Short mmCIF file of C-alpha atoms in Angstrom, two decimals:
data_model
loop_
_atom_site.label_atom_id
_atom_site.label_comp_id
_atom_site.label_asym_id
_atom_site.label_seq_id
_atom_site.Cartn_x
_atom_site.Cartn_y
_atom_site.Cartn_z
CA UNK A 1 -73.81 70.09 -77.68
CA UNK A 2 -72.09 67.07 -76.83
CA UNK A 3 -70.05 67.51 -79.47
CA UNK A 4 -68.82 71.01 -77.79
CA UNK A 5 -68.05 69.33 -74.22
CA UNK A 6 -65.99 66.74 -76.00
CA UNK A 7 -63.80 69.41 -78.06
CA UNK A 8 -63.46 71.51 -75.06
CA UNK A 9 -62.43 68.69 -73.11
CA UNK A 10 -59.76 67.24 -75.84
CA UNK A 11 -58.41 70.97 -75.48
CA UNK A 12 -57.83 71.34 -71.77
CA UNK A 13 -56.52 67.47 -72.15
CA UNK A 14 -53.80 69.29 -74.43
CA UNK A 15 -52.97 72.14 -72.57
CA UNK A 16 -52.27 69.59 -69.86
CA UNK A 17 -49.75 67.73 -71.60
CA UNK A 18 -48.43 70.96 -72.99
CA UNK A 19 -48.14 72.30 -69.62
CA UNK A 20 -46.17 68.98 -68.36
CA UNK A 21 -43.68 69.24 -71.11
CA UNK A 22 -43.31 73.01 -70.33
CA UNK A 23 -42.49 71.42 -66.32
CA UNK A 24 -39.95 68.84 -67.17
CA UNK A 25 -38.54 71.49 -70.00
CA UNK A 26 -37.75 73.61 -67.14
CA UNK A 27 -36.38 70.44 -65.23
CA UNK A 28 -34.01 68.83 -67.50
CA UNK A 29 -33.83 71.56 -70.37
CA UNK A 30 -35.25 72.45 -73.12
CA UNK A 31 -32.65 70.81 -75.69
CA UNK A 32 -32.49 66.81 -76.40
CA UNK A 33 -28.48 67.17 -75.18
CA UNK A 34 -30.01 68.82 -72.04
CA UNK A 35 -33.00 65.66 -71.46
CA UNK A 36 -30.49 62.59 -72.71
CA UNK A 37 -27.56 64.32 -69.96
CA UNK A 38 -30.50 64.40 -67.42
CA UNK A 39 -31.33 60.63 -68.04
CA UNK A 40 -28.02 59.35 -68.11
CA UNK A 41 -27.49 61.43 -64.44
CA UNK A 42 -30.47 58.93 -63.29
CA UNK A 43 -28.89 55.72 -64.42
CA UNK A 44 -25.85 57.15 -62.52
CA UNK A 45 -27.75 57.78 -59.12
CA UNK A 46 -29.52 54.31 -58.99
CA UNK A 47 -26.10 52.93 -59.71
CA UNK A 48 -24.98 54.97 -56.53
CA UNK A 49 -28.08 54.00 -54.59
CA UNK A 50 -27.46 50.55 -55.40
CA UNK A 51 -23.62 50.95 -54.21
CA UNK A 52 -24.65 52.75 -50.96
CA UNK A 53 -26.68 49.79 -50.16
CA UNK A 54 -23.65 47.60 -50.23
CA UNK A 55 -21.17 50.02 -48.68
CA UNK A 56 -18.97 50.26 -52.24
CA UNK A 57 -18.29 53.93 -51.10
CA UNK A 58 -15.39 54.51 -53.34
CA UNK A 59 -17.91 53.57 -56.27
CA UNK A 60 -20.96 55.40 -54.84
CA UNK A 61 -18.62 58.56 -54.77
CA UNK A 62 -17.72 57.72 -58.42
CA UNK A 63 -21.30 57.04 -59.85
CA UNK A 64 -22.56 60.62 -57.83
CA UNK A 65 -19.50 62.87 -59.24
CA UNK A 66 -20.60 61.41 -62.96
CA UNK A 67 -24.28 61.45 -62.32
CA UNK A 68 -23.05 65.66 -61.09
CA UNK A 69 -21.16 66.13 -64.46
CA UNK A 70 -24.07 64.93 -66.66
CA UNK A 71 -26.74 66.98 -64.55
CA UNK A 72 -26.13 69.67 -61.18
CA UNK A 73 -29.62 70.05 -60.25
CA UNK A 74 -30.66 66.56 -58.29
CA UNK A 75 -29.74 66.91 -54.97
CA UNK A 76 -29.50 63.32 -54.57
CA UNK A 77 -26.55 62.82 -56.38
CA UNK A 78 -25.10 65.90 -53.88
CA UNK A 79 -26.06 63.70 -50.70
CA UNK A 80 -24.99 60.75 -52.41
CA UNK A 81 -21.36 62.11 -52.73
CA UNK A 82 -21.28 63.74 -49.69
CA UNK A 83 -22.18 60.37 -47.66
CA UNK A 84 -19.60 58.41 -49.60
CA UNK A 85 -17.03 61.25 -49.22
CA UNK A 86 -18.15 61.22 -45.11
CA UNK A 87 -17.65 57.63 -44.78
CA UNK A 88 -14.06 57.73 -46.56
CA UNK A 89 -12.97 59.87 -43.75
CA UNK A 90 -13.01 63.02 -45.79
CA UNK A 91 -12.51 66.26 -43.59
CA UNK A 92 -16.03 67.51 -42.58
CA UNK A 93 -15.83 71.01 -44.29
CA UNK A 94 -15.62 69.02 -47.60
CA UNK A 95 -18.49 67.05 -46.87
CA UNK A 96 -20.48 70.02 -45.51
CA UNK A 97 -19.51 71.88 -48.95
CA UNK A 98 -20.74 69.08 -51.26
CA UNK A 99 -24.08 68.33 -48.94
CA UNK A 100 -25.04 71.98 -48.83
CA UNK A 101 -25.36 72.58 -52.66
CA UNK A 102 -28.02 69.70 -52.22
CA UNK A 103 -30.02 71.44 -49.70
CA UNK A 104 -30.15 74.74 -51.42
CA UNK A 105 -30.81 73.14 -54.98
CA UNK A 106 -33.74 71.41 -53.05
CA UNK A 107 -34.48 69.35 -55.98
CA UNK A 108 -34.96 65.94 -54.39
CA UNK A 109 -36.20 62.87 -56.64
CA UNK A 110 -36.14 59.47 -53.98
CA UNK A 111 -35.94 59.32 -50.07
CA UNK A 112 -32.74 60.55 -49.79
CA UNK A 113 -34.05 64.48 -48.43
CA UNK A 114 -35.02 63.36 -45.01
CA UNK A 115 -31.45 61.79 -44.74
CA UNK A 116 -29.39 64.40 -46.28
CA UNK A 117 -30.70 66.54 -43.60
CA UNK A 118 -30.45 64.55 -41.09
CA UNK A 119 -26.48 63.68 -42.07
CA UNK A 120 -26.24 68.51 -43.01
CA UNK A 121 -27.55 68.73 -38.97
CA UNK A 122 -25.07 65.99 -37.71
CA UNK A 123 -22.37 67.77 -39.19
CA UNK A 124 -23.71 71.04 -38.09
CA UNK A 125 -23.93 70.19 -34.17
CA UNK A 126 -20.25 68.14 -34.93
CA UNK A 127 -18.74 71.77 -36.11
CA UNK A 128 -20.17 74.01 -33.37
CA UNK A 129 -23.29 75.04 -35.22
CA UNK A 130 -26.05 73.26 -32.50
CA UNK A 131 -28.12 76.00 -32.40
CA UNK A 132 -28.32 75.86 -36.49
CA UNK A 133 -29.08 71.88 -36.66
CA UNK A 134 -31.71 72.12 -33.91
CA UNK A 135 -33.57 75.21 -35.61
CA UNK A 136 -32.86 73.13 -38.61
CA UNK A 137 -34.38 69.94 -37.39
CA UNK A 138 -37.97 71.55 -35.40
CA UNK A 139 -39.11 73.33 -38.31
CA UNK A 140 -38.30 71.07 -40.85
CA UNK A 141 -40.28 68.15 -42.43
CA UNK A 142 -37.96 65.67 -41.33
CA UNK A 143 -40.39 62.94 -39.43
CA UNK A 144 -39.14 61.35 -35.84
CA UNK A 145 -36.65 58.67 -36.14
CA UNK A 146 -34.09 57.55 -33.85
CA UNK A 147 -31.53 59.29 -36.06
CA UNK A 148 -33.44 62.78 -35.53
CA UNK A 149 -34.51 62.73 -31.83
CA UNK A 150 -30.76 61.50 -31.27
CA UNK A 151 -28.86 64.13 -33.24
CA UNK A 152 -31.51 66.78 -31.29
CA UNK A 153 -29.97 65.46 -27.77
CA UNK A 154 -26.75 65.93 -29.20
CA UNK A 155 -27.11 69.28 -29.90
CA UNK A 156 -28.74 70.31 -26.98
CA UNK A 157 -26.38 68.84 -24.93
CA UNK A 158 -24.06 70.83 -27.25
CA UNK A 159 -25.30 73.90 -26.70
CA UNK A 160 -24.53 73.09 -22.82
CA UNK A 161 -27.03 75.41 -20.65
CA UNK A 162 -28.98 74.25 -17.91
CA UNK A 163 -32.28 74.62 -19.90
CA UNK A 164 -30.31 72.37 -22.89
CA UNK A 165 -28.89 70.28 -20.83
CA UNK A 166 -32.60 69.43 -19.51
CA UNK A 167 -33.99 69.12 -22.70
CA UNK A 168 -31.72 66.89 -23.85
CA UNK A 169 -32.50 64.15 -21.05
CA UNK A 170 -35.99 64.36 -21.73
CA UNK A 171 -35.34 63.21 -25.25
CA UNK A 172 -33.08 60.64 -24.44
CA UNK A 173 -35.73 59.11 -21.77
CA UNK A 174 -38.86 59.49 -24.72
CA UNK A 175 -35.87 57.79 -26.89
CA UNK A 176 -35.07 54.94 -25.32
CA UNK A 177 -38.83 54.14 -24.46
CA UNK A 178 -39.99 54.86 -27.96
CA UNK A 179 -36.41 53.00 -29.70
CA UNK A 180 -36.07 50.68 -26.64
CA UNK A 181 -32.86 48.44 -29.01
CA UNK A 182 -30.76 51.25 -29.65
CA UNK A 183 -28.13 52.27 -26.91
CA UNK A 184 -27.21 55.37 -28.52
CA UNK A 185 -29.36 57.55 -25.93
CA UNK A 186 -28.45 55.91 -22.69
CA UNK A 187 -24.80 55.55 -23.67
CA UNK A 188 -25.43 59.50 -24.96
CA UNK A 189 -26.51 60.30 -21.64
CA UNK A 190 -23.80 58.44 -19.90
CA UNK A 191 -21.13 60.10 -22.08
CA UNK A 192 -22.12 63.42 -21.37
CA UNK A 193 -23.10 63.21 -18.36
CA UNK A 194 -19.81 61.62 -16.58
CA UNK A 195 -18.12 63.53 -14.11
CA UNK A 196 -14.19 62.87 -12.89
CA UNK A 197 -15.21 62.49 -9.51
CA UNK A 198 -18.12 60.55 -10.20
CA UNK A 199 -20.29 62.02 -8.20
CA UNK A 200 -24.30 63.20 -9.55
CA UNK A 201 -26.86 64.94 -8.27
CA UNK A 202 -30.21 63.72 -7.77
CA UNK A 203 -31.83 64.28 -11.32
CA UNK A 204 -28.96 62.93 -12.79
CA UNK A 205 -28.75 59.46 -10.83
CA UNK A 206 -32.36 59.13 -11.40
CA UNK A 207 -32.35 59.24 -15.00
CA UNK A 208 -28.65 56.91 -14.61
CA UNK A 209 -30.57 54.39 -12.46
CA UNK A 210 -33.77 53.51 -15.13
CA UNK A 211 -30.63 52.70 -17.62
CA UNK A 212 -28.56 51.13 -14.92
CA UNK A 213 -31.83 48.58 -14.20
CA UNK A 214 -31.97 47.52 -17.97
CA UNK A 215 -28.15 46.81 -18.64
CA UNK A 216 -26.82 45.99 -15.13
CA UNK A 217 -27.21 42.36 -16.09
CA UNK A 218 -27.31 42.65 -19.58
CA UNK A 219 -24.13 42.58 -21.25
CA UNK A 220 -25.06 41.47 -24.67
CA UNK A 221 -26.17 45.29 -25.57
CA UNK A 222 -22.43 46.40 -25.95
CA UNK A 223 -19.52 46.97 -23.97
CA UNK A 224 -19.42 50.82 -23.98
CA UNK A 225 -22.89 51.41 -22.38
CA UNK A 226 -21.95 47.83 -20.01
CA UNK A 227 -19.04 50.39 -18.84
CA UNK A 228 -20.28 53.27 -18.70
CA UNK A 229 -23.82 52.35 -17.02
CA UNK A 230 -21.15 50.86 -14.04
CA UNK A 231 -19.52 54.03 -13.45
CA UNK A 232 -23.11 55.87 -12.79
CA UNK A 233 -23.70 52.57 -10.47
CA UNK A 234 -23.36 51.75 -6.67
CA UNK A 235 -20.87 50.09 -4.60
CA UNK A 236 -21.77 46.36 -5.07
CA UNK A 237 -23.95 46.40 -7.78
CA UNK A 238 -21.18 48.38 -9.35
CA UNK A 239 -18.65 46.10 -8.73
CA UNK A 240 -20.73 43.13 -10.22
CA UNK A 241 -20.79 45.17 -13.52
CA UNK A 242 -17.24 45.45 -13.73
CA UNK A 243 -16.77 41.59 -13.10
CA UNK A 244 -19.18 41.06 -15.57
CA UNK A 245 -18.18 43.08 -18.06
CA UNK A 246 -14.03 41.75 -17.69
CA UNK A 247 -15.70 38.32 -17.77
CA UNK A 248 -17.95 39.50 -21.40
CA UNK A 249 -13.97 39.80 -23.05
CA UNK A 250 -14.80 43.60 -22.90
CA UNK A 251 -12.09 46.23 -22.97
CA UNK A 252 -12.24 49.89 -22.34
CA UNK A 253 -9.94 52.56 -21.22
CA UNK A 254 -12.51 53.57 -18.26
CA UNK A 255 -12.30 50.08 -16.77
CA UNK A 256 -9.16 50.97 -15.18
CA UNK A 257 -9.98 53.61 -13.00
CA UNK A 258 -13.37 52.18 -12.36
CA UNK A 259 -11.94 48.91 -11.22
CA UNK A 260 -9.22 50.01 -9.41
CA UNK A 261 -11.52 52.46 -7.38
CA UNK A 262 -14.16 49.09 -6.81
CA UNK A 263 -11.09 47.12 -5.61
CA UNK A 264 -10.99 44.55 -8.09
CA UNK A 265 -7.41 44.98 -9.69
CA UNK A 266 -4.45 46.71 -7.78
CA UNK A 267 -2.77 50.14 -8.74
CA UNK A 268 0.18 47.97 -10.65
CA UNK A 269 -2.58 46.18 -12.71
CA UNK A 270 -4.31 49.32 -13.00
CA UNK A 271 -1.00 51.22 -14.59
CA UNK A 272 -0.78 48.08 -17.19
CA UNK A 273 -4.32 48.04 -18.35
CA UNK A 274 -4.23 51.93 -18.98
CA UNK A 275 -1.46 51.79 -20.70
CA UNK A 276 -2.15 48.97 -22.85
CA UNK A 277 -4.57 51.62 -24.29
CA UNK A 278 -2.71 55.06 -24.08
CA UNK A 279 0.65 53.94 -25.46
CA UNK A 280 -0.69 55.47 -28.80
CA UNK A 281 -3.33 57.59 -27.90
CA UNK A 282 -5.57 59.08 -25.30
CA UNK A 283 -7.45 61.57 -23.93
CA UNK A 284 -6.49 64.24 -21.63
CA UNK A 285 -9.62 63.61 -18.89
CA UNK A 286 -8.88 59.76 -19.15
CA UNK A 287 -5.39 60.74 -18.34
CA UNK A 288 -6.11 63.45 -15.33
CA UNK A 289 -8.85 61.00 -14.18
CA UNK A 290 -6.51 58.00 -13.32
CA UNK A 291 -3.67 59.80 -12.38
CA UNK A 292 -5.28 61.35 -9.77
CA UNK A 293 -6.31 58.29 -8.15
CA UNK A 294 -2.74 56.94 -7.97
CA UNK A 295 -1.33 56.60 -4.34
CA UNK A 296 1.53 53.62 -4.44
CA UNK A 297 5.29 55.81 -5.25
CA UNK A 298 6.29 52.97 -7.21
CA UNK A 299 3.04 52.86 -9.80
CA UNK A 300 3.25 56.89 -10.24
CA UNK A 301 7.20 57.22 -10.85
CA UNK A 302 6.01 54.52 -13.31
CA UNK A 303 3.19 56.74 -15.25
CA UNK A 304 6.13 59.82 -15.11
CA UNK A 305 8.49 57.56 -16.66
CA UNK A 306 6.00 56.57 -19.32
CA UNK A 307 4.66 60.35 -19.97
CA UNK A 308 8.21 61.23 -19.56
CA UNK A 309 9.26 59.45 -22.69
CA UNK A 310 5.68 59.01 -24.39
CA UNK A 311 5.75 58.59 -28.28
CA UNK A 312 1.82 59.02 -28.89
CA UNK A 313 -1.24 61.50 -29.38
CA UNK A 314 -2.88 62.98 -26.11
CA UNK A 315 -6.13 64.79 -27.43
CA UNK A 316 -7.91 67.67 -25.38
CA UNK A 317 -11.75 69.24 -25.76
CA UNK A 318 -10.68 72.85 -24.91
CA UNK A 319 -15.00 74.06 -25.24
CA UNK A 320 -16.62 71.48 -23.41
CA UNK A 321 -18.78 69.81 -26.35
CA UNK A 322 -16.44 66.40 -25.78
CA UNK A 323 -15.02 66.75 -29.11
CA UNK A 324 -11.48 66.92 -29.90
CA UNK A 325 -10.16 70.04 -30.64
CA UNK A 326 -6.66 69.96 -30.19
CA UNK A 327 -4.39 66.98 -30.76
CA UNK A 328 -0.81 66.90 -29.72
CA UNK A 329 1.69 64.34 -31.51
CA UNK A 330 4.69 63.55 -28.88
CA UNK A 331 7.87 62.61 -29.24
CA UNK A 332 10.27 61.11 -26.61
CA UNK A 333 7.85 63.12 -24.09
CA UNK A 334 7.84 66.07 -25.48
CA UNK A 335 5.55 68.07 -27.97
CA UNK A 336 6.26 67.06 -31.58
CA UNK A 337 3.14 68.32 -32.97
CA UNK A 338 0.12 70.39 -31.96
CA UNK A 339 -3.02 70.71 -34.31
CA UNK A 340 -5.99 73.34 -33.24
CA UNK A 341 -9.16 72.74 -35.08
CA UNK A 342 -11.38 75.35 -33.13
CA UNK A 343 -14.37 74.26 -34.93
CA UNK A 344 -13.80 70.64 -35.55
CA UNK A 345 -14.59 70.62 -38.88
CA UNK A 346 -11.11 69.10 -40.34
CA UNK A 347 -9.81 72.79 -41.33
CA UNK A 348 -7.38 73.62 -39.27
CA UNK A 349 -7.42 76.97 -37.33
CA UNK A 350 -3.11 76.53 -36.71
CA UNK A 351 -0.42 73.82 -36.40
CA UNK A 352 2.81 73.93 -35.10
CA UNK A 353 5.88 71.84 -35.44
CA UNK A 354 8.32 71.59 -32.71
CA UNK A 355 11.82 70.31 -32.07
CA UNK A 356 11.72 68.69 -28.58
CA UNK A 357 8.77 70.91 -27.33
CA UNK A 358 9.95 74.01 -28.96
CA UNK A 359 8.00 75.41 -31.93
CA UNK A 360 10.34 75.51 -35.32
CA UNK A 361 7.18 76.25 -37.37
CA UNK A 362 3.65 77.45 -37.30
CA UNK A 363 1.02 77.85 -40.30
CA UNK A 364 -2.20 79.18 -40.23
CA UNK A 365 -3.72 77.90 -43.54
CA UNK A 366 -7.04 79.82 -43.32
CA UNK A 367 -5.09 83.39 -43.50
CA UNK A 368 -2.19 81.67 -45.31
CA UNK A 369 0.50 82.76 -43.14
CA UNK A 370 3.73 80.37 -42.66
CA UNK A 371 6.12 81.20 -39.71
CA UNK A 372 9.51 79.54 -39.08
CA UNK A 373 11.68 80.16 -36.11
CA UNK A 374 15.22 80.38 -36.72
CA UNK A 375 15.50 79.61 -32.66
CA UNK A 376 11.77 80.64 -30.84
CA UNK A 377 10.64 82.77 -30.16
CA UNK A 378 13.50 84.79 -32.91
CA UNK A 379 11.68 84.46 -36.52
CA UNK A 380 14.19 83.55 -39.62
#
């Protein structure tokens, strides 16, 4: 009898181990090419682990695209080329391309799922798809990090209703309490949250003042949410901010009309600081923002004389999200090139080139369509 239980035991053993090679068969292939290619794309992604960990991007990128040829199906070696590929500067669409045959393959072997997702709903919210990397990040596995519960306020603030909007400040408040070291979420709020006039309602300066209280004297946590916290301050605490944060070595294109509005530097000191920053690029609200609080002739037939022959990039957020979506290149003042990336994904929707401010040629690379002006708006 006992003789029975161990022979029906040795054969279940088997059909164990017969079932496990059937498992990784299915994995890596049923063919010794097919295993030794799978192996060799595992030496390749702990190389590119190994790189990531160092920042060698240009050889993580290398060690995932031969890790990719040797073996498709691990999704790690997707993320890892998609991350190095992100942090060359590669356009997003690319990077969205290579991370999503990752996701769908699902086929994940070390930590890297939780971050490729994180990095796919980053992208998402970056590229008007908020909606997408929220869904994305509730119902997923994904566990709370700072990285998750920050990229959720970002798309909620994305999304920009008043029920969003709300949600979003509730996560930044659990954020900073729960990840009190990392100023993403009150310099999130402050960012979004800024108005031209400067002016807040009630909720709003509530929420401002808890930050305010932590960094008003504290200028070691970074200059941007030192400058920002001041512009959501009061009068003389305000003004102590500013001093502090010109006395930290700080520098920031907000300072100007901050500190010109608190007093501490004049309207010709003003004009030189903003400059100092706009001469090669700058955003359109920076720009409307101090203009308007010019008053002295002499300081605004200055700024016209500057716009009037500007040689730089003024950039413009045409939906509200406070990304860039259109970037114009000028020339001697005028227009000398205007990009439209509706979706801000890197592939543009239409550029033109222009000759002084007058278009000379437009494309539209997604329908393939090239127009040139023999003199606008007559086409050659």
């Amino acid at each position: 009898m006992k003789r029975k239980h161990v022979v029906f035991i040795l054969c279940l053993f088997f059909l164990c181990v017969l079932q496990g090679f059937a498992d990784v068969g299915s994995y890596v292939g049923n063919t010794y090419t097919d295993t030794s290619n799978y192996y060799t794309a595992l030496r390749c992604l702990r190389l590119s682990m190994d790189y990531m960990q160092d920042s060698q991007w240009d050889n993580v990128i290398s060690q995932a695209q031969l890790g990719i040829s040797y073996s498709e199906e691990i999704s790690d070696l997707w993320y890892l080329l998609a991350r190095g590929m992100y942090q060359k500067g590669e356009p997003i669409y690319k990077v969205l391309d290579v991370l999503s045959v990752g996701i769908e393959k699902n086929r994940w072997l070390d930590y890297n799922r939780d971050s490729a997702y994180i990095l796919y709903c980053q992208l998402l919210s970056q590229t008007g798809k908020s909606a997408e990397a929220l869904e994305i990040l509730e119902n997923s596995t994904v566990p709370r990090s700072a990285d998750r519960e920050y990229i959720k306020a970002v798309a909620l603030y994305r999304i920009n209703t008043q029920e969003s909007i709300e949600q979003a400040r509730q996560i930044i408040l659990d954020g900073a309490d729960s990840y009190p070291g990392d100023t993403r979420f009150p310099l999130l709020f402050f960012y979004y949250e800024l108005r031209p006039d400067l002016t807040y309602d009630a909720e709003v300066q509530r929420i401002a003042n808890i930050f305010i209280d932590r960094y008003a004297t504290d200028v070691t946590a970074g200059g941007d949410v030192h400058i920002y916290a001041a512009a959501f301050a009061q009068e003389e605490l305000q003004r102590k901010m500013l001093l502090a944060f010109s006395a930290a070595g700080y520098r920031h294109p907000l300072y100007a009309p901050l500190a010109l509005q608190a007093g501490i530097i004049t309207e010709e000191e003003a004009y030189r600081y903003f400059v100092s920053f706009a001469s090669t690029s700058v955003k359109e609200e920076q720009l409307v923002l101090f203009a308007s609080l010019l008053t002295e002739i002499d300081v605004k037939s200055a700024l016209t004389a500057f716009l009037k022959a500007y040689d730089g990039l003024i950039e413009k957020d045409t939906t509200g999200d406070r990304i860039t979506d259109v970037s114009v290149q000028y020339s001697r003042g005028r227009p000398a090139t205007v990009i439209y990336d509706g979706d801000q994904d890197g592939n543009i929707e239409w550029s033109a080139d222009c000759d002084f401010g007058v278009p000379t040629d437009i494309s539209i690379p997604k329908e393939k369509t090239f127009v040139s002006y023999n003199k606008y708006p007559y086409i050659r």
